[in-house]
Coordinates of C-alpha atoms in Angstrom, one line a residue:
X1 CA -1.2 -34.5 29.0
X2 CA -0.4 -31.4 26.9
X3 CA -0.5 -28.0 28.6
X4 CA -3.7 -26.0 28.8
X5 CA -4.3 -23.5 26.0
X6 CA -4.1 -19.8 26.6
X7 CA -7.0 -19.2 24.2
X8 CA -9.3 -21.3 22.1
X9 CA -11.5 -20.2 19.2
X10 CA -14.3 -22.7 18.6
X11 CA -17.6 -23.1 16.7
X12 CA -15.8 -21.8 13.6
X13 CA -15.6 -22.3 9.9
X14 CA -11.8 -22.3 9.8
X15 CA -10.0 -21.7 6.5
X16 CA -6.5 -22.8 7.4
X17 CA -4.9 -22.1 4.0
X18 CA -2.9 -25.3 4.7
X19 CA -3.3 -27.8 2.0
X20 CA -2.6 -30.7 4.4
X21 CA -5.6 -29.7 6.5
X22 CA -7.7 -27.1 4.7
X23 CA -10.5 -26.9 7.2
X24 CA -11.1 -27.2 10.9
X25 CA -13.7 -26.2 13.6
X26 CA -11.5 -25.0 16.4
X27 CA -8.0 -23.7 17.1
X28 CA -6.0 -23.6 20.4
X29 CA -3.3 -21.0 21.1
X30 CA -0.4 -21.3 23.6
X31 CA 2.5 -18.9 24.1
X32 CA 1.7 -16.9 21.0
X33 CA 1.7 -19.9 18.6
X34 CA -0.9 -22.3 17.4
X35 CA -0.9 -25.4 19.7
X36 CA -3.6 -27.4 18.0
X37 CA -6.2 -27.2 15.3
X38 CA -9.0 -29.6 14.5
X39 CA -12.5 -30.6 15.5
X40 CA -14.2 -29.0 18.4
X41 CA -13.9 -31.9 20.9
X42 CA -10.2 -32.5 20.3
X43 CA -9.3 -28.8 20.8
X44 CA -11.7 -28.5 23.8
X45 CA -9.6 -31.1 25.6
X46 CA -6.9 -28.4 25.9
X47 CA -9.2 -26.0 27.9
X48 CA -8.0 -25.2 31.3
X49 CA -9.3 -22.9 34.1
X50 CA -7.4 -19.9 32.7
X51 CA -8.2 -20.5 29.0
X52 CA -10.0 -17.7 27.2
X53 CA -12.8 -18.9 25.0
X54 CA -13.9 -17.2 21.8
X55 CA -17.1 -18.5 20.1
X56 CA -16.9 -17.7 16.4
X57 CA -20.6 -18.1 16.0
X58 CA -20.1 -20.3 12.9
X59 CA -18.2 -17.5 11.2
X60 CA -15.1 -17.9 9.2
X61 CA -11.7 -17.9 10.9
X62 CA -8.8 -17.2 8.7
X63 CA -5.1 -16.5 9.0
X64 CA -4.5 -12.8 10.0
X65 CA -4.4 -10.7 6.9
X66 CA -1.0 -9.6 5.7
X67 CA -1.1 -6.1 4.2
X68 CA 1.8 -6.3 1.7
X69 CA 1.9 -2.7 0.5
X70 CA 0.8 0.2 2.6
X71 CA 2.0 3.5 4.1
X72 CA 1.5 3.3 7.8
X73 CA 2.7 6.7 9.1
X74 CA 1.4 9.0 6.4
X75 CA -1.9 7.0 6.2
X76 CA -2.5 7.4 9.9
X77 CA -1.7 11.1 9.7
X78 CA -4.4 11.5 7.0
X79 CA -7.3 9.8 8.9
X80 CA -8.6 13.2 10.1
X81 CA -8.3 15.0 6.8
X82 CA -11.3 15.7 4.6
X83 CA -12.2 12.6 2.7
X84 CA -13.4 13.3 -0.8
X85 CA -13.8 9.7 -2.1
X86 CA -17.1 9.6 -4.1
X87 CA -17.5 13.4 -4.2
X88 CA -18.1 14.7 -7.8
X89 CA -19.1 18.0 -9.2
X90 CA -18.1 21.6 -8.3
X91 CA -21.1 22.1 -6.0
X92 CA -20.5 18.9 -4.0
X93 CA -16.8 19.7 -3.7
X94 CA -17.5 23.2 -2.6
X95 CA -20.0 22.1 0.0
X96 CA -17.7 19.5 1.5
X97 CA -14.7 21.8 1.6
X98 CA -16.6 24.7 3.2
X99 CA -18.2 22.4 5.8
X100 CA -14.8 20.9 6.7
X101 CA -13.2 24.4 6.9
X102 CA -15.9 25.6 9.3
X103 CA -15.0 22.8 11.7
X104 CA -11.3 23.5 11.4
X105 CA -11.0 27.2 12.2
X106 CA -7.4 27.0 13.4
X107 CA -5.9 24.7 10.7
X108 CA -2.8 26.2 9.1
X109 CA -3.5 24.4 5.9
X110 CA -6.8 22.6 5.1
X111 CA -6.0 19.2 3.6
X112 CA -8.3 16.8 1.7
X113 CA -7.7 13.2 0.4
X114 CA -9.2 11.1 -2.3
X115 CA -10.0 13.7 -5.0
X116 CA -10.6 11.9 -8.3
X117 CA -8.8 13.4 -11.3
X118 CA -12.3 13.8 -12.8
X119 CA -13.8 15.3 -9.6
X120 CA -15.2 18.3 -11.6
X121 CA -16.0 16.4 -14.7
X122 CA -14.4 14.1 -17.3
X123 CA -13.4 17.1 -19.4
X124 CA -12.5 19.8 -16.8
X125 CA -9.2 19.6 -14.9
X126 CA -8.9 21.3 -11.5
X127 CA -6.9 24.5 -11.2
X128 CA -6.2 26.9 -8.4
X129 CA -9.0 29.2 -9.7
X130 CA -11.6 26.5 -9.1
X131 CA -10.4 26.1 -5.5
X132 CA -10.1 29.9 -5.0
X133 CA -13.8 30.1 -5.9
X134 CA -14.5 27.6 -3.1
X135 CA -12.2 29.0 -0.4
X136 CA -10.2 32.0 -1.3
X137 CA -9.0 33.2 2.1
X138 CA -7.5 30.0 3.6
X139 CA -4.8 27.7 2.3
X140 CA -6.4 24.5 0.9
X141 CA -5.0 21.5 -0.9
X142 CA -6.5 18.2 -2.0
X143 CA -4.7 15.0 -2.9
X144 CA -5.6 12.4 -5.6
X145 CA -6.3 8.9 -4.5
X146 CA -3.0 7.7 -5.8
X147 CA -1.1 10.4 -3.8
X148 CA 0.9 11.4 -6.8
X149 CA -0.9 14.6 -7.5
X150 CA -2.0 17.5 -5.3
X151 CA -4.2 20.5 -6.3
X152 CA -3.8 23.7 -4.3
X153 CA -5.5 27.1 -4.1
X154 CA -3.6 30.3 -4.5
X155 CA -3.2 30.9 -0.8
X156 CA -1.6 27.4 -0.3
X157 CA 0.7 27.9 -3.3
X158 CA 1.8 31.3 -1.9
X159 CA 2.4 29.9 1.6
X160 CA 4.5 27.0 0.3
X161 CA 6.5 29.2 -2.2
X162 CA 5.2 27.3 -5.2
X163 CA 3.2 30.0 -7.0
X164 CA 6.1 31.0 -9.2
X165 CA 7.3 27.4 -9.8
X166 CA 10.5 25.6 -8.6
X167 CA 13.3 23.7 -10.3
X168 CA 12.5 20.0 -9.7
X169 CA 14.1 16.6 -10.4
X170 CA 13.0 14.2 -13.2
X171 CA 9.4 13.1 -13.2
X172 CA 8.2 15.9 -10.9
X173 CA 6.3 19.0 -12.2
X174 CA 4.5 22.1 -11.1
X175 CA 2.1 22.7 -13.9
X176 CA 2.5 26.3 -15.0
X177 CA -0.1 28.5 -16.7
X178 CA 0.3 30.9 -19.6
X179 CA 0.5 33.7 -17.1
X180 CA 3.7 32.3 -15.8
X181 CA 2.1 31.3 -12.5
X182 CA 1.4 27.8 -11.1
X183 CA -2.0 26.5 -12.3
X184 CA -2.5 24.6 -9.0
X185 CA -1.6 21.1 -10.1
X186 CA 1.5 19.6 -8.4
X187 CA 2.7 16.3 -9.8
X188 CA 4.8 14.0 -7.7
X189 CA 6.5 14.4 -4.3
X190 CA 9.1 17.0 -5.0
X191 CA 6.4 19.4 -6.2
X192 CA 4.1 19.1 -3.2
X193 CA 6.5 18.3 -0.4
X194 CA 6.9 22.0 0.7
X195 CA 3.2 22.3 1.1
X196 CA 2.8 19.1 3.1
X197 CA 5.6 20.2 5.4
X198 CA 3.8 23.4 6.2
X199 CA 0.6 21.4 6.7
X200 CA 2.3 19.5 9.5
X201 CA 2.6 16.1 7.9
X202 CA 6.2 16.5 6.8
X203 CA 7.7 14.0 9.3
X204 CA 5.0 11.4 8.5
X205 CA 5.9 11.7 4.8
X206 CA 9.7 11.8 5.2
X207 CA 9.9 8.0 4.4
X208 CA 8.2 8.8 1.1
X209 CA 9.6 12.2 0.3
X210 CA 13.4 11.8 1.0
X211 CA 13.9 8.6 2.8
X212 CA 15.9 10.7 5.3
X213 CA 15.6 11.4 9.0
X214 CA 13.9 14.4 10.6
X215 CA 16.1 17.4 11.0
X216 CA 16.0 18.8 13.6
X217 CA 15.2 15.7 15.6
X218 CA 11.7 15.9 17.2
X219 CA 11.4 17.1 20.7
X220 CA 9.6 15.1 23.4
X221 CA 6.2 16.5 22.5
X222 CA 6.7 15.9 18.8
X223 CA 7.9 12.3 19.5
X224 CA 4.8 11.6 21.6
X225 CA 2.6 13.0 18.8
X226 CA 4.3 10.8 16.2
X227 CA 4.0 7.7 18.4
X228 CA 0.3 8.5 18.8
X229 CA -0.1 8.7 15.0
X230 CA 1.6 5.4 14.5
X231 CA -0.5 3.8 17.2
X232 CA -3.6 5.1 15.5
X233 CA -2.4 3.5 12.3
X234 CA -1.7 0.2 14.0
X235 CA -5.2 0.2 15.6
X236 CA -6.7 0.8 12.1
X237 CA -4.9 -2.2 10.8
X238 CA -6.0 -4.4 13.7
X239 CA -9.6 -3.2 13.3
X240 CA -9.5 -4.6 9.7
X241 CA -8.1 -8.0 10.6
X242 CA -4.5 -7.2 9.7
X243 CA -1.8 -8.9 11.8
X244 CA 1.3 -8.1 9.6
X245 CA 2.1 -5.1 7.4
X246 CA 4.8 -4.5 4.8
X247 CA 5.4 -0.7 4.7
X248 CA 6.4 0.7 1.3
X249 CA 8.1 3.8 2.5
X250 CA 10.6 4.2 5.4
X251 CA 13.5 5.5 7.3
X252 CA 15.2 4.8 10.6
X253 CA 12.9 7.2 12.4
X254 CA 9.8 5.0 11.7
X255 CA 11.6 2.0 13.0
X256 CA 12.6 3.9 16.1
X257 CA 9.0 5.0 16.7
X258 CA 7.7 1.4 16.3
X259 CA 10.5 0.1 18.5
X260 CA 9.4 2.5 21.3
X261 CA 5.8 1.4 20.8
X262 CA 6.9 -2.3 21.1
X263 CA 8.8 -1.5 24.3
X264 CA 5.5 0.0 25.7
X265 CA 3.8 -3.3 24.8
X266 CA 1.6 -1.7 22.2
X267 CA 3.0 -3.0 18.9
X268 CA -0.2 -4.9 17.9
X269 CA 0.8 -5.7 14.3
X270 CA 4.0 -7.1 12.9
X271 CA 5.7 -4.5 10.8
X272 CA 8.4 -4.4 8.1
X273 CA 9.9 -1.0 7.3
X274 CA 12.2 -0.5 4.3
X275 CA 15.0 1.9 3.5
X276 CA 13.8 4.2 0.7
X277 CA 16.5 4.7 -2.0
X278 CA 16.0 8.0 -3.9
X279 CA 17.5 9.0 -7.2
X280 CA 19.9 11.5 -5.6
X281 CA 21.5 8.8 -3.6
X282 CA 24.6 6.7 -4.4
X283 CA 25.0 2.9 -3.9
X284 CA 27.3 3.4 -0.9
X285 CA 24.4 4.8 1.0
X286 CA 22.9 1.4 1.1
X287 CA 25.1 0.8 4.1
X288 CA 22.3 2.4 6.1
X289 CA 19.8 -0.1 4.7
X290 CA 22.1 -2.9 5.9
X291 CA 22.3 -1.2 9.3
X292 CA 18.5 -1.0 9.5
X293 CA 18.3 -4.7 8.6
X294 CA 20.8 -5.8 11.2
X295 CA 19.4 -3.7 14.0
X296 CA 15.7 -4.6 13.3
X297 CA 15.3 -8.3 12.4
X298 CA 12.7 -9.7 14.8
X299 CA 9.4 -11.4 13.9
X300 CA 7.6 -8.2 15.2
X301 CA 9.7 -5.5 13.7
X302 CA 12.1 -5.8 10.8
X303 CA 13.6 -4.1 7.8
X304 CA 15.8 -5.9 5.2
X305 CA 14.1 -4.2 2.2
X306 CA 15.0 -1.4 -0.1
X307 CA 12.2 0.6 -1.8
X308 CA 12.5 2.4 -5.1
X309 CA 10.2 4.4 -7.3
X310 CA 10.9 4.0 -11.0
X311 CA 7.9 6.1 -12.2
X312 CA 4.8 7.9 -11.2
X313 CA 1.1 7.2 -12.1
X314 CA -1.0 6.9 -15.3
X315 CA -3.5 9.6 -14.5
X316 CA -0.9 12.4 -14.4
X317 CA 1.1 11.0 -17.3
X318 CA 4.1 10.4 -15.0
X319 CA 4.1 6.6 -15.4
X320 CA 6.7 5.4 -17.9
X321 CA 5.4 3.7 -21.0
X322 CA 7.2 1.9 -23.7
X323 CA 5.1 3.7 -26.3
X324 CA 3.3 7.1 -26.2
X325 CA 0.3 7.6 -24.0
X326 CA -2.9 7.0 -26.1
X327 CA -4.2 10.4 -25.3
X328 CA -0.9 12.3 -25.3
X329 CA 1.1 11.7 -28.5
X330 CA 4.8 12.3 -28.2
X331 CA 4.9 11.6 -24.5
X332 CA 5.7 8.3 -22.7
X333 CA 6.8 9.6 -19.3
X334 CA 10.2 10.3 -17.7
X335 CA 11.8 7.6 -15.5
X336 CA 13.1 8.6 -12.0
X337 CA 16.3 6.6 -12.5
X338 CA 18.4 6.1 -15.6
X339 CA 18.9 2.4 -16.4
X340 CA 22.6 2.5 -15.4
X341 CA 21.9 4.3 -12.2
X342 CA 19.1 1.9 -11.2
X343 CA 21.2 -1.2 -12.1
X344 CA 24.1 -0.1 -10.0
X345 CA 21.9 0.5 -7.0
X346 CA 20.0 -2.8 -7.4
X347 CA 23.2 -4.8 -7.9
X348 CA 24.6 -3.4 -4.7
X349 CA 21.4 -4.0 -2.7
X350 CA 21.3 -7.5 -4.0
X351 CA 25.0 -8.1 -3.1
X352 CA 24.2 -7.0 0.4
X353 CA 21.4 -9.7 0.6
X354 CA 18.7 -7.1 0.8
X355 CA 15.2 -7.5 -0.8
X356 CA 14.2 -4.9 -3.3
X357 CA 10.7 -3.6 -4.0
X358 CA 10.1 -1.1 -6.8
X359 CA 7.1 1.0 -7.7
X360 CA 6.6 0.5 -11.4
X361 CA 3.3 1.3 -13.0
X362 CA 3.9 1.8 -16.7
X363 CA 5.1 -1.0 -19.0
X364 CA 8.3 0.9 -19.6
X365 CA 9.1 1.1 -15.9
X366 CA 8.2 -2.5 -15.4
X367 CA 10.7 -3.5 -18.1
X368 CA 13.4 -1.3 -16.7
X369 CA 13.0 -2.9 -13.2
X370 CA 13.1 -6.5 -14.6
X371 CA 16.2 -5.5 -16.6
X372 CA 17.8 -4.3 -13.3
X373 CA 16.9 -7.5 -11.5
X374 CA 18.4 -9.5 -14.4
X375 CA 21.6 -7.4 -14.1
X376 CA 21.8 -8.2 -10.4
X377 CA 21.4 -11.9 -11.1
X378 CA 24.2 -11.8 -13.6
X379 CA 26.5 -9.7 -11.4
X380 CA 25.9 -11.6 -8.1
X381 CA 24.6 -15.0 -9.1
X382 CA 21.1 -16.4 -8.6
X383 CA 19.7 -16.5 -5.1
X384 CA 16.3 -16.6 -3.4
X385 CA 16.0 -12.8 -3.4
X386 CA 12.3 -12.5 -3.8
X387 CA 12.6 -9.0 -5.3
X388 CA 9.3 -7.4 -6.0
X389 CA 7.6 -5.0 -8.4
X390 CA 4.8 -2.9 -7.0
X391 CA 1.6 -2.2 -9.0
X392 CA 2.4 -3.3 -12.5
X393 CA -0.6 -1.5 -13.9
X394 CA 0.5 -2.1 -17.5
X395 CA 3.0 -4.7 -18.8
X396 CA 3.7 -6.7 -22.0
X397 CA 3.4 -10.3 -23.0
X398 CA 7.2 -10.5 -23.3
X399 CA 7.7 -9.4 -19.7
X400 CA 4.9 -11.5 -18.1
X401 CA 7.0 -14.6 -18.3
X402 CA 10.1 -12.9 -16.9
X403 CA 8.6 -12.6 -13.4
X404 CA 8.7 -16.4 -12.8
X405 CA 12.0 -16.7 -14.7
X406 CA 13.7 -14.2 -12.4
X407 CA 11.7 -15.2 -9.2
X408 CA 10.2 -11.7 -9.0
X409 CA 7.0 -11.2 -6.9
X410 CA 4.1 -9.3 -8.5
X411 CA 2.7 -7.1 -5.8
X412 CA -0.8 -6.0 -7.0
X413 CA -3.7 -4.1 -5.5
X414 CA -7.2 -5.4 -6.3
X415 CA -8.9 -2.1 -5.4
X416 CA -6.9 -0.1 -8.0
X417 CA -8.2 -1.0 -11.5
X418 CA -10.6 1.6 -12.8
X419 CA -14.1 0.4 -12.3
X420 CA -13.2 -1.4 -9.1
X421 CA -14.4 -0.2 -5.7
X422 CA -15.7 3.1 -7.0
X423 CA -12.6 4.3 -8.9
X424 CA -13.8 5.9 -12.2
X425 CA -12.8 4.5 -15.5
X426 CA -11.6 7.8 -16.8
X427 CA -9.1 9.2 -17.3
X428 CA -7.0 6.0 -16.8
X429 CA -8.5 3.8 -19.5
X430 CA -8.0 6.5 -22.1
X431 CA -4.4 7.1 -20.9
X432 CA -3.6 3.4 -21.3
X433 CA -5.3 3.0 -24.7
X434 CA -7.5 0.1 -25.9
X435 CA -4.7 -1.9 -27.4
X436 CA -2.9 -2.1 -24.0
X437 CA -6.1 -3.0 -22.0
X438 CA -5.5 -6.8 -22.2
X439 CA -2.2 -6.4 -20.3
X440 CA -3.4 -3.8 -17.7
X441 CA -3.6 -5.0 -14.1
X442 CA -2.9 -8.5 -15.4
X443 CA -3.0 -10.4 -12.1
X444 CA -4.4 -13.7 -13.7
X445 CA -1.9 -13.6 -16.6
X446 CA 1.0 -13.2 -14.2
X447 CA -0.2 -15.9 -11.8
X448 CA -0.9 -18.4 -14.7
X449 CA 2.7 -17.7 -15.9
X450 CA 4.0 -18.9 -12.6
X451 CA 4.6 -15.6 -10.7
X452 CA 3.8 -15.2 -7.0
X453 CA 1.1 -12.6 -6.8
X454 CA 0.6 -10.9 -3.5
X455 CA -2.3 -8.6 -2.8
X456 CA -2.6 -5.3 -0.8
X457 CA -4.5 -2.0 -0.6
X458 CA -1.7 0.6 -0.8
X459 CA -3.5 2.4 2.0
X460 CA -4.2 5.3 2.1
X461 CA -4.5 5.2 -1.7
X462 CA -7.4 2.8 -1.3
X463 CA -9.4 1.7 1.7
X464 CA -7.3 -0.7 3.8
X465 CA -10.0 -3.3 4.2
X466 CA -8.7 -6.7 2.9
X467 CA -12.3 -8.0 2.6
X468 CA -13.1 -5.2 0.1
X469 CA -9.9 -6.2 -1.7
X470 CA -11.0 -9.8 -1.8
X471 CA -14.4 -8.8 -3.2
X472 CA -12.7 -6.6 -5.9
X473 CA -10.4 -9.5 -6.9
X474 CA -13.3 -12.0 -7.2
X475 CA -15.6 -9.6 -9.1
X476 CA -13.0 -8.2 -11.5
X477 CA -14.5 -7.6 -14.9
X478 CA -12.8 -7.0 -18.2
X479 CA -13.2 -3.5 -19.8
X480 CA -14.1 -5.0 -23.1
X481 CA -15.5 -8.4 -24.2
X482 CA -12.3 -9.4 -26.0
X483 CA -10.1 -8.7 -22.9
X484 CA -8.9 -11.6 -20.8
X485 CA -10.5 -12.4 -17.5
X486 CA -8.1 -11.3 -14.7
X487 CA -10.3 -12.2 -11.7
X488 CA -9.3 -14.6 -8.9
X489 CA -11.2 -17.3 -7.2
X490 CA -12.2 -16.7 -3.6
X491 CA -9.4 -19.0 -2.3
X492 CA -6.8 -17.4 -4.6
X493 CA -7.8 -13.9 -3.4
X494 CA -7.6 -15.0 0.3
X495 CA -4.2 -16.5 -0.4
X496 CA -3.1 -13.2 -1.9
X497 CA -3.7 -11.6 1.5
X498 CA -2.2 -14.4 3.6
X499 CA -0.1 -17.2 2.1
X500 CA 1.5 -15.0 -0.5
X501 CA 2.1 -12.1 1.9
X502 CA 4.0 -14.5 4.1
X503 CA 6.1 -15.7 1.2
X504 CA 6.9 -12.1 0.2
X505 CA 8.7 -11.6 3.5
X506 CA 10.3 -15.0 3.7
X507 CA 8.0 -16.1 6.5
X508 CA 5.9 -18.8 4.9
X509 CA 7.3 -21.3 7.5
X510 CA 5.6 -19.5 10.4
X511 CA 2.7 -17.4 9.2
X512 CA 0.1 -17.0 6.5
X513 CA -1.5 -20.3 7.4
X514 CA -3.2 -21.8 10.5
X515 CA -1.2 -24.9 11.5
X516 CA 0.5 -26.1 14.7
X517 CA 3.7 -24.2 15.5
X518 CA 2.8 -21.2 13.3
X519 CA 2.2 -17.8 14.8
X520 CA -1.2 -17.4 16.4
X521 CA -2.2 -14.6 14.0
X522 CA -5.8 -15.0 13.0
X523 CA -9.0 -13.1 12.3
X524 CA -12.6 -14.1 13.3
X525 CA -15.1 -12.8 10.8
X526 CA -18.8 -11.9 11.4
X527 CA -20.1 -14.6 9.0
X528 CA -19.2 -17.5 6.7
X529 CA -17.0 -16.0 4.0
X530 CA -17.5 -18.9 1.6
X531 CA -21.3 -18.8 1.8
X532 CA -21.4 -15.0 1.2
X533 CA -22.8 -13.5 -2.0
X534 CA -19.5 -12.3 -3.7
X535 CA -21.0 -8.8 -4.1
X536 CA -21.4 -8.6 -0.3
X537 CA -18.1 -9.9 0.8
X538 CA -17.1 -6.4 1.8
X539 CA -20.0 -6.2 4.2
X540 CA -18.4 -9.0 6.3
X541 CA -16.5 -7.5 9.3
X542 CA -13.7 -8.7 11.5
X543 CA -15.1 -9.2 15.0
X544 CA -11.8 -10.4 16.6
X545 CA -8.2 -10.0 15.5
X546 CA -5.5 -12.0 17.3
X547 CA -1.8 -11.4 16.8
X548 CA 0.8 -13.4 18.5
X549 CA -1.9 -15.0 20.7
X550 CA -3.1 -11.6 21.9
X551 CA -6.5 -10.1 21.1
X552 CA -5.6 -6.9 19.3
X553 CA -9.1 -5.9 18.2
X554 CA -12.6 -6.9 19.5
X555 CA -15.7 -5.5 17.9

């Protein structure tokens, strides 16, 4: 007789994502893996005196969601900031900021997140003078949803030493006024890093800002604080049914924090943390990426990836386009790497057997990254590298086919297209220009051309909730009648958060599906996902998250 199960989930509508057995009613777990899956009676035979039973109440049970692009440390550090998503107009902004300030009398810098580029209006861009009218006597800064632009008042600019400008690297800008002083708009990380450091979130953003380690190294109190922030982020993931995360910024310090949390028995999500390669680095520095990969290579905590940024974002004109922006003639963006510089780094990372993931939003950046991957293939020979491009908000017909040809994963975010999940159409659609709309956020075109398309939120850029992302993918609508339909079916969208996420980290043989021998990573939902009105998918909630056979969240 087979051993008794540790845990059984029954009375369920199970979507296994396994083509050999797509549906089941119950699943049994033993020693962190799936022991059996099938009808209720056959699985019930594995019940013993110590078996924990979970009644799914006829709700959907799916593989645990794999969040394939997020920023764990910085996202968790921002949870307590003022959240401005959905706030529009000067009066509404002023009210929110002043109310928040009254509840944070001792904050050195008041920080807000989720400020739309059109938060004042479609025509009026934010300056420090607007923010000074709201709160003149305390440092205040607010971040765009994409986290590539920050607006600060005069007090904050003075405190960070930014009011008179700074010399910055390519693709970064402190927007200056005719009076020779900063206007208050800070574009890209080098421009706003000094302000964030003063605000106390510098260590949380090191994996984004420099890819380096904290110096000086944190004392015991600071380490405990950083571990607590990480734990808060992990709990936020588990609450949303996430069992694995692929972080898209990183350093050794993040791995060390998560390793300590694992030792304490509190690593409740599987995590992958990359080495962040910046444009001031040289290829020999990738030895550290190899060290991180060798030191951390378990099914709970791993590295093995190198992250790059090739450009910025569309809304601040820092994404790199092949042709001029539709609303800014003579400007197509400035790449963060030269082609030769990027090729050399990617060839070396590929030679070391590391996976590469590159932020590339504009079609010019996407092409440069594909060219770099092609150079690596020519230099090192073809291998199952599964290199990735993150975002791909605009591409070209010529480059769509190259993803499958080069084996490149398209890492996309269903919440991001303007018009989805409350993100405004402007200014993005005008930046892109109508003739490029058909190849914007082209998930369906990439998938139909044979590319692996993996989904994620890019939290904290968008809400972390995979169910909201699934809803956005299913309900995606073209911006014009003659634009192609880029939406996904429900099953395809779920696969983007499960099967494809596992493939992206070379783990499709052990997670992303519910089948015997696979990790017992699963989520129990509050109702039947397949029976739901597509417009209400986001209302469905995870009620139980199980990772490695352990309940990590219970509603």
